mmCIF file of C-alpha atoms in Angstrom:
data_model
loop_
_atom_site.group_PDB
_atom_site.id
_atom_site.type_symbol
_atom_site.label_atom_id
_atom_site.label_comp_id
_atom_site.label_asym_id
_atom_site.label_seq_id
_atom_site.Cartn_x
_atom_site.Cartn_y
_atom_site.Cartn_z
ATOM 1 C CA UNK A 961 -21.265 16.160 52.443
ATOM 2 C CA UNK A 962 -24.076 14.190 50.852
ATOM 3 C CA UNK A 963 -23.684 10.807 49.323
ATOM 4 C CA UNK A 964 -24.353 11.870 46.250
ATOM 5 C CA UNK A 965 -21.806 14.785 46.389
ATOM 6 C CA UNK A 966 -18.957 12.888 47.640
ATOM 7 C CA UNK A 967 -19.508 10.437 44.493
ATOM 8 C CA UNK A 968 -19.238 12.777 42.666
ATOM 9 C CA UNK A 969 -16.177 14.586 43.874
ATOM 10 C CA UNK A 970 -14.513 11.328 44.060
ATOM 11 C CA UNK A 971 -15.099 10.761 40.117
ATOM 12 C CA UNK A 972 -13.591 14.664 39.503
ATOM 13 C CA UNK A 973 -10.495 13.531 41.248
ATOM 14 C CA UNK A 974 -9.938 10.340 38.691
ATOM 15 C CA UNK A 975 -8.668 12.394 35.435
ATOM 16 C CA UNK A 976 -9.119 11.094 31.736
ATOM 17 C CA UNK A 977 -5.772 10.396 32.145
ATOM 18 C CA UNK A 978 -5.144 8.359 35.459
ATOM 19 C CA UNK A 979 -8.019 6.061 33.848
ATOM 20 C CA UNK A 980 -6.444 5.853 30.397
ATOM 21 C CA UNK A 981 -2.872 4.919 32.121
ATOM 22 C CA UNK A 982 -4.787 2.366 34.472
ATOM 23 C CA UNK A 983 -6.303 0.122 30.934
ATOM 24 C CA UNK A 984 -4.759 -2.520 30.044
ATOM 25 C CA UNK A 985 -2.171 -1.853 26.627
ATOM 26 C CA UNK A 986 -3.731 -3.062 23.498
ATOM 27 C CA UNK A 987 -1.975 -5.179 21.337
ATOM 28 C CA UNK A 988 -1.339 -4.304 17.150
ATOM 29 C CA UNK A 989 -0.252 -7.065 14.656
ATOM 30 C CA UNK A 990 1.686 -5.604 11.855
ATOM 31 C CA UNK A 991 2.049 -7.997 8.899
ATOM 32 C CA UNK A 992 3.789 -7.564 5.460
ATOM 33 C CA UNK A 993 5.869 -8.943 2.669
ATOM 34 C CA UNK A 994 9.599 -8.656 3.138
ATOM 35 C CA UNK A 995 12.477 -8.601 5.148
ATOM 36 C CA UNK A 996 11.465 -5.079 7.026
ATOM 37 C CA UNK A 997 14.616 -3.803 6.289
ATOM 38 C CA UNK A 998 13.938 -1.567 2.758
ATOM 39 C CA UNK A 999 12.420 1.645 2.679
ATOM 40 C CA UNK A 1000 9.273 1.317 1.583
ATOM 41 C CA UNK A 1001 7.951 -1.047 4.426
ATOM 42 C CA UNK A 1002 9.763 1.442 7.241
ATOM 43 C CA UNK A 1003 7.509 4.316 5.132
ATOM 44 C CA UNK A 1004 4.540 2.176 5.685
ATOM 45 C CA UNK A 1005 5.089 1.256 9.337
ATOM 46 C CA UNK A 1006 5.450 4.792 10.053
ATOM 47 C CA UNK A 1007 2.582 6.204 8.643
ATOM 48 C CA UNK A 1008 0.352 3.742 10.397
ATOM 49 C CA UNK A 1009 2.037 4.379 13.517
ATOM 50 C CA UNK A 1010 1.055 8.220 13.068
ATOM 51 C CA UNK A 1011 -1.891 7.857 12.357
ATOM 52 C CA UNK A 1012 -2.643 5.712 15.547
ATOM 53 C CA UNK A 1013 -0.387 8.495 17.265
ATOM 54 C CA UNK A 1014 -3.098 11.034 16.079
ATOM 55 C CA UNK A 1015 -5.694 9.464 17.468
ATOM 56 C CA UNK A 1016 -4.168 9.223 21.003
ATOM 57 C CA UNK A 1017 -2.230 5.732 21.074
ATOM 58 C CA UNK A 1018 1.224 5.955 22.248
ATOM 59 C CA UNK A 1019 3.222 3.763 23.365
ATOM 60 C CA UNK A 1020 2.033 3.642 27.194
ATOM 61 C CA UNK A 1021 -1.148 2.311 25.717
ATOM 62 C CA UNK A 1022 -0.376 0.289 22.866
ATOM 63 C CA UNK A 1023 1.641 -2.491 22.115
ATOM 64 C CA UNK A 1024 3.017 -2.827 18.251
ATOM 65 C CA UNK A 1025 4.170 -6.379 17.119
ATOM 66 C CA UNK A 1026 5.054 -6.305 13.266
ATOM 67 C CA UNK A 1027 5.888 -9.214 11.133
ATOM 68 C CA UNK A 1028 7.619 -8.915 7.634
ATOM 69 C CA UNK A 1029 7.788 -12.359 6.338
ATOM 70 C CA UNK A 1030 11.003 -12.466 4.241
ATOM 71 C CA UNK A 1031 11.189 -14.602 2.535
ATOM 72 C CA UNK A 1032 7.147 -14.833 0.951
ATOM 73 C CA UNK A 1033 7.141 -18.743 1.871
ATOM 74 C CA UNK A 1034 7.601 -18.316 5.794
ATOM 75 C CA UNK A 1035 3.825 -16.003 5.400
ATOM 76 C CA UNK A 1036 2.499 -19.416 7.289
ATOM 77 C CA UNK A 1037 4.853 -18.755 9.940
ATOM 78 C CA UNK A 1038 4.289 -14.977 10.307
ATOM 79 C CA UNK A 1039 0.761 -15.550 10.245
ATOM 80 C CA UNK A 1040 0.709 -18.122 13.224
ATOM 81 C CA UNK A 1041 3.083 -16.095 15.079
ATOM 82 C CA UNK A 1042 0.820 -13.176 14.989
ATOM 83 C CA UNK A 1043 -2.321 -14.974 15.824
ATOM 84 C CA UNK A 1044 -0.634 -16.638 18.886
ATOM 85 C CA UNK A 1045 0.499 -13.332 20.240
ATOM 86 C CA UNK A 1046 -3.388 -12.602 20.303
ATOM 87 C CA UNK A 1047 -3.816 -8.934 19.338
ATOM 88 C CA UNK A 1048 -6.788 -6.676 19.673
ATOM 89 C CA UNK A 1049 -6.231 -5.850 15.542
ATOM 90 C CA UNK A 1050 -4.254 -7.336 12.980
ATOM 91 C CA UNK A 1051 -3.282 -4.482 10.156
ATOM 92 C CA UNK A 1052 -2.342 -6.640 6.729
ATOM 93 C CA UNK A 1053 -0.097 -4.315 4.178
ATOM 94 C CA UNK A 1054 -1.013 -5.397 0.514
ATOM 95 C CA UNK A 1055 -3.204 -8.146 -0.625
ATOM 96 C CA UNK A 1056 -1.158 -11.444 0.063
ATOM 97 C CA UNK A 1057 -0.978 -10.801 3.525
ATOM 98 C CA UNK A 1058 -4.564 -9.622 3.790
ATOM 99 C CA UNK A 1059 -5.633 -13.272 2.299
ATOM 100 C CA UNK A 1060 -3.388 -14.917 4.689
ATOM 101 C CA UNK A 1061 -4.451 -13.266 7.660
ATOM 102 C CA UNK A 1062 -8.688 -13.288 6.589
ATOM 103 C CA UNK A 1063 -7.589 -17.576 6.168
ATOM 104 C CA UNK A 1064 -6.426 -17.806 9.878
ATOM 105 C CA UNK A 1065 -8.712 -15.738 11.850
ATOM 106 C CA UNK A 1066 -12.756 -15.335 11.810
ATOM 107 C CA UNK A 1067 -12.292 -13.300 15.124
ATOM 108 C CA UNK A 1068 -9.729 -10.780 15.199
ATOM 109 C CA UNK A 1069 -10.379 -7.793 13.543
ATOM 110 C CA UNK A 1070 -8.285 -7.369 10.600
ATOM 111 C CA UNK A 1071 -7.625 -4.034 8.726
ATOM 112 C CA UNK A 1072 -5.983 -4.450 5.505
ATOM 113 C CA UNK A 1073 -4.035 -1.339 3.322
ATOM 114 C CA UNK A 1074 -3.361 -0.867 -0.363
ATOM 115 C CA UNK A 1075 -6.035 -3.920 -1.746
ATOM 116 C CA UNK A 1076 -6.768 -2.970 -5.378
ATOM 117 C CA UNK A 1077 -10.037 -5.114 -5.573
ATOM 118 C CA UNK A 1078 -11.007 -6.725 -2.220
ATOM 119 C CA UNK A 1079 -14.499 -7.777 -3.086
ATOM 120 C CA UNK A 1080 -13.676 -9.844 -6.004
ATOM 121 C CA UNK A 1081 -10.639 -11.552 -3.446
ATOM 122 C CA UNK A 1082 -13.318 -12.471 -1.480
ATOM 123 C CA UNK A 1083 -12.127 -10.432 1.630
ATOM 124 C CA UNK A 1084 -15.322 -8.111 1.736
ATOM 125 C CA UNK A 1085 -19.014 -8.626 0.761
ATOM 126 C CA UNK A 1086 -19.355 -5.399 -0.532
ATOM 127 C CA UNK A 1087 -17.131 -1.716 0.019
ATOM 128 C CA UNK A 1088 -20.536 -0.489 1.844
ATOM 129 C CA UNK A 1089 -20.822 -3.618 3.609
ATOM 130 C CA UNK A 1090 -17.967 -5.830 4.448
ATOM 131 C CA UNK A 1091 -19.587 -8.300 6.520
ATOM 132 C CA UNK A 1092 -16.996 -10.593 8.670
ATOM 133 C CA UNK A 1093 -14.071 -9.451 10.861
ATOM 134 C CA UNK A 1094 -12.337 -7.910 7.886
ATOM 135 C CA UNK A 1095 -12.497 -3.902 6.396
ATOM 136 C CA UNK A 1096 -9.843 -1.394 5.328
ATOM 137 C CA UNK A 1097 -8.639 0.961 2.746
ATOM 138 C CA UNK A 1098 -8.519 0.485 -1.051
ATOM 139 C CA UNK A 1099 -6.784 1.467 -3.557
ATOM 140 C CA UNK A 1100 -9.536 0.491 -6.008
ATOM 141 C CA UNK A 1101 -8.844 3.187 -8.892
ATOM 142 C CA UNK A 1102 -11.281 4.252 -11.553
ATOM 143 C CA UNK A 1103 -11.762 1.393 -14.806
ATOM 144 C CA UNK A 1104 -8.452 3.654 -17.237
ATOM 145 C CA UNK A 1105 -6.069 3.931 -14.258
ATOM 146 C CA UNK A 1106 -3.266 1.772 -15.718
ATOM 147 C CA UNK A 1107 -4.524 2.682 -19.222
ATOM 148 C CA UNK A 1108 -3.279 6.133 -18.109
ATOM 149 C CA UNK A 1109 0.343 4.736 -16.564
ATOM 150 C CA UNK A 1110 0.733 3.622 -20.701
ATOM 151 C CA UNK A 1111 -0.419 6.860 -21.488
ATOM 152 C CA UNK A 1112 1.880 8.839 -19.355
ATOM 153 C CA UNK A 1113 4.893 6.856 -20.480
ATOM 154 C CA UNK A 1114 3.563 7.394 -24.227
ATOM 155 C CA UNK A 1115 3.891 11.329 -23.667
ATOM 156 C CA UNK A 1116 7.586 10.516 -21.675
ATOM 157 C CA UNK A 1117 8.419 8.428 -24.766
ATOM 158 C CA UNK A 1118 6.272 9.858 -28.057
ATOM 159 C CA UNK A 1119 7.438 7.056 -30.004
ATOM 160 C CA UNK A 1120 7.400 4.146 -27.861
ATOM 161 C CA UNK A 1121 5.798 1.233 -29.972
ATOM 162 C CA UNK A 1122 6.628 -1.541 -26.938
ATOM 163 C CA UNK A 1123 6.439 -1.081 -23.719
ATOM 164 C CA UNK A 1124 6.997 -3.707 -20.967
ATOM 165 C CA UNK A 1125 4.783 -4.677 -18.142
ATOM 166 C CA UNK A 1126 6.989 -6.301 -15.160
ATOM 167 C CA UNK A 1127 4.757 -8.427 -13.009
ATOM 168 C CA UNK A 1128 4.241 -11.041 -10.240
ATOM 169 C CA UNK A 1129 2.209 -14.064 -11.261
ATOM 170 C CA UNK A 1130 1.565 -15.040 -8.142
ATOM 171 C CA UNK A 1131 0.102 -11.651 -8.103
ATOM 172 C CA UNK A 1132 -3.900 -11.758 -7.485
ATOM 173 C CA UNK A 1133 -4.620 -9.131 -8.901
ATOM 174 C CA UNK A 1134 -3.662 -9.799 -12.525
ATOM 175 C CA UNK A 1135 -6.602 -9.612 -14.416
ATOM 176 C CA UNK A 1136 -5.622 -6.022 -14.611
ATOM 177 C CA UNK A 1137 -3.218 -6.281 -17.014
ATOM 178 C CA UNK A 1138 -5.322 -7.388 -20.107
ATOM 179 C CA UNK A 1139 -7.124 -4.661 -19.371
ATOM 180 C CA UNK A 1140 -3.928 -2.636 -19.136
ATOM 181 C CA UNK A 1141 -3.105 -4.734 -22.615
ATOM 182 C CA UNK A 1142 -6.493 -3.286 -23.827
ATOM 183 C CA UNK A 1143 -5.921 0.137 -23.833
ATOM 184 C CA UNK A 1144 -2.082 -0.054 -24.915
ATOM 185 C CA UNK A 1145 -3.645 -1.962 -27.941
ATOM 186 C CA UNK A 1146 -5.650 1.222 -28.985
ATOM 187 C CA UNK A 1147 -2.453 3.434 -28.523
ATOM 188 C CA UNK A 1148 -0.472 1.652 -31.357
ATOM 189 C CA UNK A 1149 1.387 -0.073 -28.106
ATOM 190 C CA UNK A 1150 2.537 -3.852 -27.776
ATOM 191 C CA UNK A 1151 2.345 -4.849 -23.949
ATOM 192 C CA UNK A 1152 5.390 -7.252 -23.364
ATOM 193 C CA UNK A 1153 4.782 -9.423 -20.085
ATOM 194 C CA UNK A 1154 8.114 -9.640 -17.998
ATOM 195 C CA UNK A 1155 7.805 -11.998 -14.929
ATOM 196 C CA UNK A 1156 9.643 -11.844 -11.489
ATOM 197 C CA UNK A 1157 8.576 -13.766 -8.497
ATOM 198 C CA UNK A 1158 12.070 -13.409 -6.408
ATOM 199 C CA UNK A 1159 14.310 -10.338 -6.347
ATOM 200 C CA UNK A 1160 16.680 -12.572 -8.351
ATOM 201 C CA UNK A 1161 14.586 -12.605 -10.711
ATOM 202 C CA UNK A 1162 14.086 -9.264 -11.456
ATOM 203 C CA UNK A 1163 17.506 -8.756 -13.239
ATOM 204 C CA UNK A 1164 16.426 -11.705 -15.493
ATOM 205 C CA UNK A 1165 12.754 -9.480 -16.628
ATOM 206 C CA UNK A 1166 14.844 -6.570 -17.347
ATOM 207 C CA UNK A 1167 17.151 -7.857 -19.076
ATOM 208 C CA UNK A 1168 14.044 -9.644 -21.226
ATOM 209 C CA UNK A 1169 12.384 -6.431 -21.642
ATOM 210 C CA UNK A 1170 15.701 -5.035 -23.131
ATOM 211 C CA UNK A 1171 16.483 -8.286 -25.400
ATOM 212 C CA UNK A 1172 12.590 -7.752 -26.726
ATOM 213 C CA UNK A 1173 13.384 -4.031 -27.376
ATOM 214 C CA UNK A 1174 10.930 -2.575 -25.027
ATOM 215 C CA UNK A 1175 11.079 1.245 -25.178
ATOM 216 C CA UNK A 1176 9.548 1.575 -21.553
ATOM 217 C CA UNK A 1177 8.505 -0.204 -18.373
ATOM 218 C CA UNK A 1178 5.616 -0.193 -16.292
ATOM 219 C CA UNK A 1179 5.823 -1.567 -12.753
ATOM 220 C CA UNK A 1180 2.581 -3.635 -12.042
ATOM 221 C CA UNK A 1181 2.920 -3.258 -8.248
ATOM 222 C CA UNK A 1182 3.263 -5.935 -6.477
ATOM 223 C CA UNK A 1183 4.765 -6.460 -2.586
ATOM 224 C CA UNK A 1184 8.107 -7.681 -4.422
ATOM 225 C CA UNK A 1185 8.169 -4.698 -6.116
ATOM 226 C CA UNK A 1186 7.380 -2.626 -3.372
ATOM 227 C CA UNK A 1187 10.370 -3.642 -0.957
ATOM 228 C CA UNK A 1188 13.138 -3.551 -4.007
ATOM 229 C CA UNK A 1189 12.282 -0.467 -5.142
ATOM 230 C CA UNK A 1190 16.401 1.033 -5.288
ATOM 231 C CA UNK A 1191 16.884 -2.741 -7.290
ATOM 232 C CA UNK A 1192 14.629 -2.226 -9.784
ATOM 233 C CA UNK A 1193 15.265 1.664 -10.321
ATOM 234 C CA UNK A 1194 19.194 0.901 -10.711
ATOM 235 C CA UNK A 1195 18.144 -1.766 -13.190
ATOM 236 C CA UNK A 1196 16.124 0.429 -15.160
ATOM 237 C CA UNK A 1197 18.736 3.298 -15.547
ATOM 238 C CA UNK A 1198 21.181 -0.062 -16.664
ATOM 239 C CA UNK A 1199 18.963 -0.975 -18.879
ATOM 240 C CA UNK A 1200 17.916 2.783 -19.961
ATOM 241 C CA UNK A 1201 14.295 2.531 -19.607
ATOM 242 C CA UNK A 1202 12.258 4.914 -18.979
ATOM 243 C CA UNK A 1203 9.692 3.766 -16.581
ATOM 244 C CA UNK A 1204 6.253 4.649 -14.995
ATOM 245 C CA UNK A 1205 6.013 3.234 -11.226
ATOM 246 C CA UNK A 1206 3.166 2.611 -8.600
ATOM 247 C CA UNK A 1207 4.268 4.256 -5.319
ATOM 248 C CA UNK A 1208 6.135 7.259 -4.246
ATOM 249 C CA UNK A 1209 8.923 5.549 -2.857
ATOM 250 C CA UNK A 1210 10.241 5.160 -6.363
ATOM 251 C CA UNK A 1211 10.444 9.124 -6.556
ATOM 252 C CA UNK A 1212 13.774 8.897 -5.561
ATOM 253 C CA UNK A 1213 15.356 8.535 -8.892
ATOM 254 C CA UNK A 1214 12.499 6.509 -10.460
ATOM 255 C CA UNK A 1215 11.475 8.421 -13.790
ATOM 256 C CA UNK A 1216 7.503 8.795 -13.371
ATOM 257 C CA UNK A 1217 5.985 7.785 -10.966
ATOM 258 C CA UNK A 1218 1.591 7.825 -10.692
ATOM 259 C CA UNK A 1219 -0.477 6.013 -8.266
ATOM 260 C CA UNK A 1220 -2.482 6.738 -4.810
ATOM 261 C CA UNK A 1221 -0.583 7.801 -2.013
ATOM 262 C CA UNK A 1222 0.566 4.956 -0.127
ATOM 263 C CA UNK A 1223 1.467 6.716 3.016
ATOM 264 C CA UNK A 1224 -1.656 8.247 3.481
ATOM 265 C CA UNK A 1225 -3.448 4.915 3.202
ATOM 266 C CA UNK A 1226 -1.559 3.771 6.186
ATOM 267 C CA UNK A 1227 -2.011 6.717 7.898
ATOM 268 C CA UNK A 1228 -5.534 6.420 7.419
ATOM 269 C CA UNK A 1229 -5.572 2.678 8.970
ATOM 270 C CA UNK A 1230 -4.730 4.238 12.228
ATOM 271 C CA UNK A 1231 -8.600 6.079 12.244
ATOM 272 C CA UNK A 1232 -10.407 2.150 11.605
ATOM 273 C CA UNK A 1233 -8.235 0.678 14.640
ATOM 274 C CA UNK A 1234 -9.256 3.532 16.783
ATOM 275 C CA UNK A 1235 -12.508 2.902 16.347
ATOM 276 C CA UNK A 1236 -12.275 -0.703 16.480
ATOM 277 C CA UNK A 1237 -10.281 -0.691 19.892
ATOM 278 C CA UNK A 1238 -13.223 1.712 20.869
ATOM 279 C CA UNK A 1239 -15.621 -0.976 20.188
ATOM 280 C CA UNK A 1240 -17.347 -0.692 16.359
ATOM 281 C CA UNK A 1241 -17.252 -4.050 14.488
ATOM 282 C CA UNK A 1242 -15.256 -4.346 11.219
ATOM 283 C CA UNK A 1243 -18.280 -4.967 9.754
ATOM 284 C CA UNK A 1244 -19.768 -2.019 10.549
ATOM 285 C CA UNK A 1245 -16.419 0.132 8.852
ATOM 286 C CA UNK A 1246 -17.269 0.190 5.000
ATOM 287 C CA UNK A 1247 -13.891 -0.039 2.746
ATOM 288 C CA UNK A 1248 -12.471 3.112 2.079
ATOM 289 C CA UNK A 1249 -10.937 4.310 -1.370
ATOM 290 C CA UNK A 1250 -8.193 6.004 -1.810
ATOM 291 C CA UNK A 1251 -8.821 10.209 -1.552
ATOM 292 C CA UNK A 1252 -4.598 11.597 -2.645
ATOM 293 C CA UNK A 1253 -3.401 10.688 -5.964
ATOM 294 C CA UNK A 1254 0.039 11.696 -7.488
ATOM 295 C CA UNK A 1255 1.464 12.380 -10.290
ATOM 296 C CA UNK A 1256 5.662 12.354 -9.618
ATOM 297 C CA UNK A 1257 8.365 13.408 -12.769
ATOM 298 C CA UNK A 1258 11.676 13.090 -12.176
ATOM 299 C CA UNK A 1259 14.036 15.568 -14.267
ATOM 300 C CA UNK A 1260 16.936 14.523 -13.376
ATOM 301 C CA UNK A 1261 16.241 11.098 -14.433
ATOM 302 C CA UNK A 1262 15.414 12.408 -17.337
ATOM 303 C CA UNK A 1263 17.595 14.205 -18.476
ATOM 304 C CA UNK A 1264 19.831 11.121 -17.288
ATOM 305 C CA UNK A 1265 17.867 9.027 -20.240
ATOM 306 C CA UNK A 1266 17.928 11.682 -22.762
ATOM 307 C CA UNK A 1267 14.052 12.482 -22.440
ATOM 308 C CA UNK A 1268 12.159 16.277 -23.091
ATOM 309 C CA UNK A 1269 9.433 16.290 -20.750
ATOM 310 C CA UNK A 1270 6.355 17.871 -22.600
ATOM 311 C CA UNK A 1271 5.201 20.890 -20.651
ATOM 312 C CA UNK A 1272 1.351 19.394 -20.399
ATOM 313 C CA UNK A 1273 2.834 16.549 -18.578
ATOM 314 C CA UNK A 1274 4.593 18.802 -15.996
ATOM 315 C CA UNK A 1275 1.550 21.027 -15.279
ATOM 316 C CA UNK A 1276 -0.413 17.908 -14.276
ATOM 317 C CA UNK A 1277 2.508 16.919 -12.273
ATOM 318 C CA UNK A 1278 2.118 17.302 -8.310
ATOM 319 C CA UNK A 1279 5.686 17.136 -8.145
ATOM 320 C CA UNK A 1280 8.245 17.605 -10.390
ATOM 321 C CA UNK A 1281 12.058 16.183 -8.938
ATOM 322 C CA UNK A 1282 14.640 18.373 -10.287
#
């Protein structure tokens, strides 16, 4: 046998897979707000896991080390913990731990998921071009986005005259909600402010929105928001409240519910750390938006709050709960 043959014979007898089992595991760094225990953050870890999962990493080739930082003052900690463990990517869930992360690291490539505007946080340059060791996924909505959360809770509630906004304000992203004030403004609407920075203080904002005689409630979205989802959707039936929320784990009893879908965001991060562990910069990845948008009714809720669902809202719907 020539040289050249038995070179390549040898290669033929190394499958895709012996080399692939011989590489070294790559290391993930998972970090988000809260305890890791709720249902919304297991959603989220899943969905990025199966989206790696699609794109060939399992767990004889990749190593998954996630960090909920519970409560939001230990971030610091999570953060440093993560960086020591030195991972090939870091994925950060929401904006807070996005900021963190982009604060402690000019190296590691970071991928963050479910950043309304990242440009004007200063993680990216641009969506096209995000310069730096940072890219991800969006959920960057059109300009009337939460004008249409007041309008959907205007056709739940035709008479509604004040409607409550329950926010964060540590929050980043609050700007929004003058705009959000904006459009209520032109729909007859007052725009109460509720606050909550623990889950403590949640009880306290809905029991303000009630004393102010608010005739709805819009969650802002926030991470706080995000892990006590079953809190705030038992204090909204206390409080009877008919309210419009962000993400689709709210679905689950939650009377409306419009926003993009979260778990195909996370899937979706799996696609920019395959192609980062396969070598393209984050700066190279432009910011994605979001693609899935949904529209969720709950009857049963309701009916449970004594509320006729108009028949235009249901068609719209992409799911109606009974």
């Amino acid at each position: 046998m020539k040289r050249r043959e038995f070179i390549a014979a040898a290669v033929l007898l190394v499958s895709p897979q012996r080399l692939w089992a011989q590489r070294k595991p790559r290391r993930i760094g998972f970090l988000a707000i809260g305890d890791g225990s709720g249902q919304a953050l297991n959603q989220a870890e899943r969905s990025f896991l199966d989206g790696l999962r699609h794109h060939g990493w399992v767990d004889g080739n990749l190593i998954t080390e996630s960090r909920f930082s519970h409560p939001p003052d230990q971030l610091p900690a999570s953060v440093a913990d993560l960086i020591a463990l030195n991972p090939d990517v870091l994925i950060a869930a929401g904006p807070q731990a996005a900021l963190a992360l982009k604060s402690a690291t000019a190296t590691i490539p970071i991928v963050f998921v479910a950043v309304a505007d990242p440009v004007r946080l200063g993680l990216v340059q641009s969506l096209s071009r995000p310069g730096g060791n940072i890219t991800g996924i969006t959920t960057n909505v059109p300009e009337d986005f939460f004008g249409k959360r007041v309008e959907i809770l205007r056709e739940l509630v035709p008479g509604a005259s004040k409607i409550a906004i329950l926010v964060n304000p540590k929050n980043p992203m609050l700007y929004l909600v003058e705009e959000t004030r904006n459009k209520a403004r032109k729909l007859g609407i007052v725009l109460l402010t509720v606050e909550a920075t623990t889950a403590e203080d949640l009880d306290i904002a809905f029991a303000s929105a009630s004393a102010q005689n608010a005739d709805a409630i819009i969650d802002f979205g926030d991470p706080l928001t995000y892990v006590e989802a079953p809190r705030i959707i038992a204090l909204a039936a206390k409080h009877r409240l008919p309210a419009n929320y962000l993400f689709r784990v709210y679905a689950n009893g939650g009377l409306s519910v419009y926003g993009a879908d979260t778990a195909d965001l996370f899937r979706r991060a799996g696609s920019f750390v395959d192609r980062i562990l396969k070598g393209t910069k984050p700066a190279d990845l432009p910011v994605e938006r979001p693609t899935k948008f949904e529209l969720i009714i709950n009857m049963k809720t309701a009916k449970a709050l004594g509320l006729t669902v108009q028949p235009s809202l249901l068609v719209r719907a992409n799911e109606v709960i009974e």
